[in-house]
XYZ file of C-alpha atoms in Angstrom:
313
model
C 94.164 -107.325 101.206
C 92.228 -105.600 104.321
C 93.362 -108.256 106.765
C 96.934 -107.804 105.648
C 96.711 -103.867 106.041
C 95.283 -104.189 109.506
C 97.748 -106.945 110.684
C 100.740 -105.212 108.879
C 101.403 -108.899 107.287
C 102.207 -109.793 103.593
C 99.175 -110.996 101.951
C 100.551 -114.265 100.907
C 100.718 -114.780 104.894
C 97.193 -114.485 105.007
C 96.398 -116.474 102.100
C 98.226 -119.274 103.424
C 96.507 -119.402 107.259
C 93.197 -119.104 105.416
C 93.819 -121.858 103.170
C 94.711 -124.111 106.239
C 91.881 -123.198 108.246
C 89.537 -124.158 105.218
C 91.257 -127.265 104.692
C 91.817 -128.501 108.349
C 89.647 -126.330 110.378
C 91.100 -125.822 113.867
C 93.913 -128.311 113.424
C 95.156 -126.418 110.375
C 96.074 -123.555 112.830
C 98.823 -125.429 114.924
C 102.204 -124.637 113.133
C 104.035 -127.628 111.344
C 107.520 -128.807 112.652
C 110.246 -126.927 111.455
C 113.231 -128.315 109.460
C 116.566 -128.613 111.215
C 118.322 -130.080 114.289
C 115.822 -130.901 117.069
C 115.908 -128.286 119.808
C 118.467 -129.621 122.779
C 117.834 -126.537 125.418
C 114.498 -127.164 126.822
C 112.098 -124.670 128.482
C 113.466 -125.988 131.964
C 116.927 -125.091 131.106
C 116.229 -121.649 130.155
C 114.465 -121.245 133.485
C 117.292 -122.768 135.175
C 119.930 -120.356 133.645
C 117.570 -117.210 134.342
C 116.942 -118.326 138.219
C 120.498 -119.034 138.731
C 121.474 -115.568 137.160
C 119.019 -113.445 138.994
C 119.271 -115.323 142.332
C 123.203 -116.189 142.709
C 126.457 -114.966 142.341
C 130.009 -116.741 142.094
C 132.083 -117.294 145.199
C 135.242 -115.671 143.618
C 133.529 -112.797 141.929
C 130.934 -109.933 142.179
C 129.122 -110.998 139.276
C 128.299 -114.098 136.738
C 129.945 -113.951 133.111
C 129.073 -116.119 130.317
C 132.179 -118.588 130.769
C 131.228 -119.222 134.429
C 127.726 -119.582 134.119
C 128.308 -122.080 131.302
C 130.626 -123.802 133.670
C 128.064 -123.988 136.389
C 125.078 -125.118 134.104
C 127.030 -127.253 131.909
C 125.808 -125.525 128.711
C 128.265 -123.618 125.916
C 128.807 -120.061 126.421
C 127.171 -119.025 123.261
C 123.977 -120.650 124.566
C 124.013 -118.590 127.842
C 125.140 -115.516 125.746
C 121.934 -116.252 123.773
C 119.509 -116.843 126.621
C 120.798 -113.634 128.237
C 120.340 -111.701 125.306
C 116.703 -112.814 124.630
C 115.855 -112.058 128.245
C 117.741 -108.812 128.269
C 120.121 -109.881 131.247
C 123.551 -108.027 131.490
C 125.561 -109.219 134.794
C 128.212 -107.199 133.548
C 126.592 -103.785 133.829
C 125.314 -101.930 136.936
C 123.906 -98.433 137.749
C 123.880 -96.193 140.519
C 120.833 -94.702 142.298
C 119.984 -92.755 145.390
C 116.569 -91.970 146.677
C 116.063 -88.625 148.563
C 115.404 -88.483 151.970
C 113.775 -84.894 151.952
C 110.709 -84.895 153.736
C 108.953 -82.559 151.176
C 110.562 -84.770 148.443
C 106.695 -84.780 146.619
C 105.880 -81.294 147.171
C 109.300 -80.194 145.567
C 108.928 -82.700 142.627
C 105.497 -81.238 141.935
C 106.643 -77.747 142.237
C 109.813 -77.904 140.090
C 107.988 -80.159 137.457
C 105.088 -77.715 137.186
C 107.457 -74.661 136.171
C 108.709 -77.010 133.428
C 105.815 -78.208 131.811
C 103.422 -75.145 132.797
C 105.527 -71.997 133.271
C 103.745 -69.034 134.857
C 103.085 -66.038 132.633
C 104.968 -62.822 132.234
C 107.862 -64.747 134.291
C 110.871 -66.312 133.272
C 112.175 -69.876 134.990
C 115.933 -69.862 135.453
C 117.715 -73.473 136.500
C 120.568 -72.068 138.361
C 123.572 -73.908 139.711
C 127.373 -73.878 140.228
C 130.044 -76.026 138.744
C 132.817 -75.677 141.160
C 136.346 -76.970 141.304
C 136.675 -76.662 137.485
C 140.565 -77.873 137.004
C 142.875 -75.932 134.613
C 145.035 -79.148 133.621
C 148.114 -79.356 131.442
C 148.909 -83.031 130.397
C 152.509 -83.859 131.576
C 153.436 -84.705 127.881
C 152.281 -83.434 124.742
C 148.887 -84.997 123.230
C 149.415 -87.039 120.049
C 147.071 -85.976 117.315
C 144.528 -88.524 116.018
C 146.044 -90.548 113.067
C 144.408 -93.284 110.726
C 143.911 -96.051 112.937
C 145.029 -94.399 115.976
C 142.783 -92.389 118.294
C 144.049 -89.371 120.020
C 146.508 -89.954 122.834
C 147.072 -88.214 126.104
C 149.295 -89.037 128.994
C 147.231 -90.215 132.075
C 148.965 -87.761 134.418
C 148.575 -83.944 134.511
C 149.798 -80.676 135.981
C 147.086 -78.951 137.746
C 147.163 -75.027 137.675
C 144.204 -74.153 139.802
C 140.433 -73.972 139.364
C 137.759 -71.931 138.936
C 133.946 -72.011 139.584
C 131.243 -71.307 136.969
C 127.843 -69.950 137.958
C 125.275 -70.323 135.268
C 121.555 -69.824 134.958
C 119.854 -71.921 131.935
C 116.713 -70.628 130.721
C 114.014 -73.047 130.500
C 111.989 -71.985 127.516
C 114.908 -70.828 125.295
C 117.753 -72.483 126.044
C 120.116 -69.498 126.777
C 122.694 -69.415 129.592
C 123.783 -66.665 131.656
C 127.090 -67.319 132.954
C 129.747 -65.752 135.464
C 133.018 -67.075 136.635
C 134.826 -66.524 139.790
C 137.644 -67.940 141.599
C 135.886 -68.636 145.156
C 132.467 -70.503 145.788
C 130.829 -68.359 148.333
C 127.652 -66.584 149.100
C 129.392 -63.179 148.106
C 129.804 -64.677 144.812
C 126.377 -66.159 144.616
C 125.082 -62.738 145.551
C 127.202 -61.057 142.871
C 125.682 -63.591 140.405
C 121.757 -62.788 141.337
C 122.938 -59.010 140.623
C 123.920 -60.130 137.395
C 120.724 -62.056 136.737
C 118.745 -58.828 138.156
C 120.566 -56.484 135.569
C 119.939 -59.084 132.602
C 116.569 -60.103 132.863
C 114.088 -57.489 131.735
C 112.430 -55.696 134.766
C 108.614 -56.227 133.849
C 109.571 -60.002 134.416
C 109.198 -62.240 137.514
C 112.019 -64.327 137.926
C 111.604 -68.232 139.050
C 114.909 -69.866 140.145
C 115.379 -73.702 140.435
C 118.273 -74.171 142.518
C 119.535 -76.706 144.809
C 119.856 -76.597 148.887
C 123.463 -75.509 148.994
C 124.237 -73.321 152.034
C 125.481 -70.529 150.114
C 121.892 -70.128 148.753
C 120.157 -69.643 152.048
C 122.671 -67.405 154.054
C 121.039 -64.314 155.906
C 122.949 -62.022 153.218
C 121.235 -63.960 150.426
C 117.781 -63.726 152.290
C 118.083 -59.845 152.629
C 119.037 -59.585 148.989
C 115.864 -61.554 148.163
C 113.554 -59.395 150.264
C 114.954 -56.216 148.338
C 114.371 -57.958 145.059
C 110.700 -59.397 145.501
C 110.432 -60.532 141.935
C 112.773 -63.205 142.440
C 111.131 -66.658 143.650
C 113.272 -69.457 144.454
C 112.432 -72.998 144.106
C 114.491 -75.737 145.667
C 115.097 -79.236 144.446
C 114.889 -81.977 147.142
C 117.889 -83.156 148.957
C 120.005 -85.657 146.733
C 117.887 -84.909 143.643
C 120.212 -82.438 141.377
C 119.093 -84.615 138.285
C 115.744 -82.352 138.754
C 117.806 -79.411 137.715
C 117.751 -78.924 133.842
C 121.053 -76.918 134.070
C 122.958 -79.881 135.089
C 122.199 -81.301 131.543
C 123.775 -78.316 130.179
C 127.135 -78.675 132.615
C 127.181 -82.080 131.265
C 127.519 -80.578 127.542
C 130.293 -78.238 128.655
C 131.771 -81.193 130.262
C 131.775 -83.721 127.757
C 132.353 -80.986 124.840
C 134.944 -78.840 126.216
C 136.669 -79.916 129.442
C 136.932 -83.337 129.573
C 139.847 -83.390 126.985
C 140.692 -79.854 127.287
C 144.392 -78.936 127.902
C 144.729 -75.556 129.655
C 147.981 -74.215 131.370
C 146.523 -71.718 133.815
C 143.138 -70.660 135.050
C 142.899 -67.941 132.820
C 142.951 -69.892 129.631
C 140.154 -72.265 130.879
C 138.051 -69.069 131.615
C 138.646 -67.994 128.135
C 137.871 -71.434 126.766
C 134.678 -71.415 129.150
C 133.787 -67.790 127.983
C 133.959 -68.596 124.501
C 131.909 -71.788 124.820
C 129.086 -70.031 126.243
C 129.170 -67.284 123.727
C 129.125 -69.876 120.756
C 126.242 -71.687 122.703
C 124.090 -68.468 122.970
C 124.533 -67.796 119.429
C 122.419 -71.126 118.796
C 120.692 -72.205 122.082
C 118.844 -75.540 122.146
C 116.512 -75.784 124.902
C 116.085 -79.210 126.677
C 112.680 -80.377 126.579
C 111.226 -81.775 129.869
C 109.033 -84.597 129.106
C 108.149 -86.627 132.550
C 105.186 -85.765 134.632
C 105.485 -85.490 138.137
C 103.163 -88.367 138.818
C 105.415 -90.377 136.552
C 108.455 -89.437 138.277
C 106.833 -90.498 141.732
C 105.271 -93.606 140.402
C 108.986 -94.520 139.278
C 110.478 -93.503 142.810
C 107.779 -95.651 144.337
C 108.769 -98.842 142.474
C 112.182 -98.340 143.669
C 111.159 -98.080 147.035
C 109.300 -101.252 146.979
C 112.123 -102.911 145.433
C 114.201 -102.084 148.438
C 111.565 -102.860 150.957
C 111.140 -106.272 149.156
C 114.964 -106.827 148.610
C 115.430 -108.841 151.741
C 118.625 -106.650 152.653
């Protein structure tokens, strides 16, 4: 029973193998032949499918399918499918990535992640960014509501009524968001947003802003404003590394739950919906917890760099 608990197997399983060892010694530990049809697909066949999947592409397509692989290897489609599932191979899927070329990439990653995992005392950490060119879209025909067995349907084309820009600052500790809507996306609007942050953040707290390298964040007017407000400290994410900014995750929530399927006949209606959604979010804010350390991120980036340099392209 103790062995059963330690190995988390059934007691009968332990008894069976103990008995076989007592009766036959080491020879009894070899598994007996299983009933059923003898195995037709050998290890060599499996290896051939895996190697061909990883190292070749068909002449008339960008990726292999179970049918094309079956035709190339002489196996059945179901056999190829089982082999791919067993080794987690999915030629039909692809993902995108982009490595930052920022010369200060390592320093910036450690700086930003350090603010997430070990924020300074008597300070507020805010993730700041702009979601620009939010379109007010009205479908060209009325949306057909969902019915039993039929999903909601909408026309693929739309009428564009205009755009707006949302400036947002996500408080890392609580998940609350300070937002501001503007029709244009310039340094002047960003300065107004900074002034709003200065008003809403308690004056006894230092403010650490995590933001990207957009040109409007570094104009002389903004630098002058920062000199006049020394409690504001800017921390820039590396170039082409917006995934390091937690507010992007909040923008994804806004897009998925409000904007993607929204219908707005005017910019005013769009801005009204965004403000309502922002108010509802702040009534029950949900912080996004950062779990990766800087070393884990850098190790993964190093793996990508090694694969790129060793890929032969």
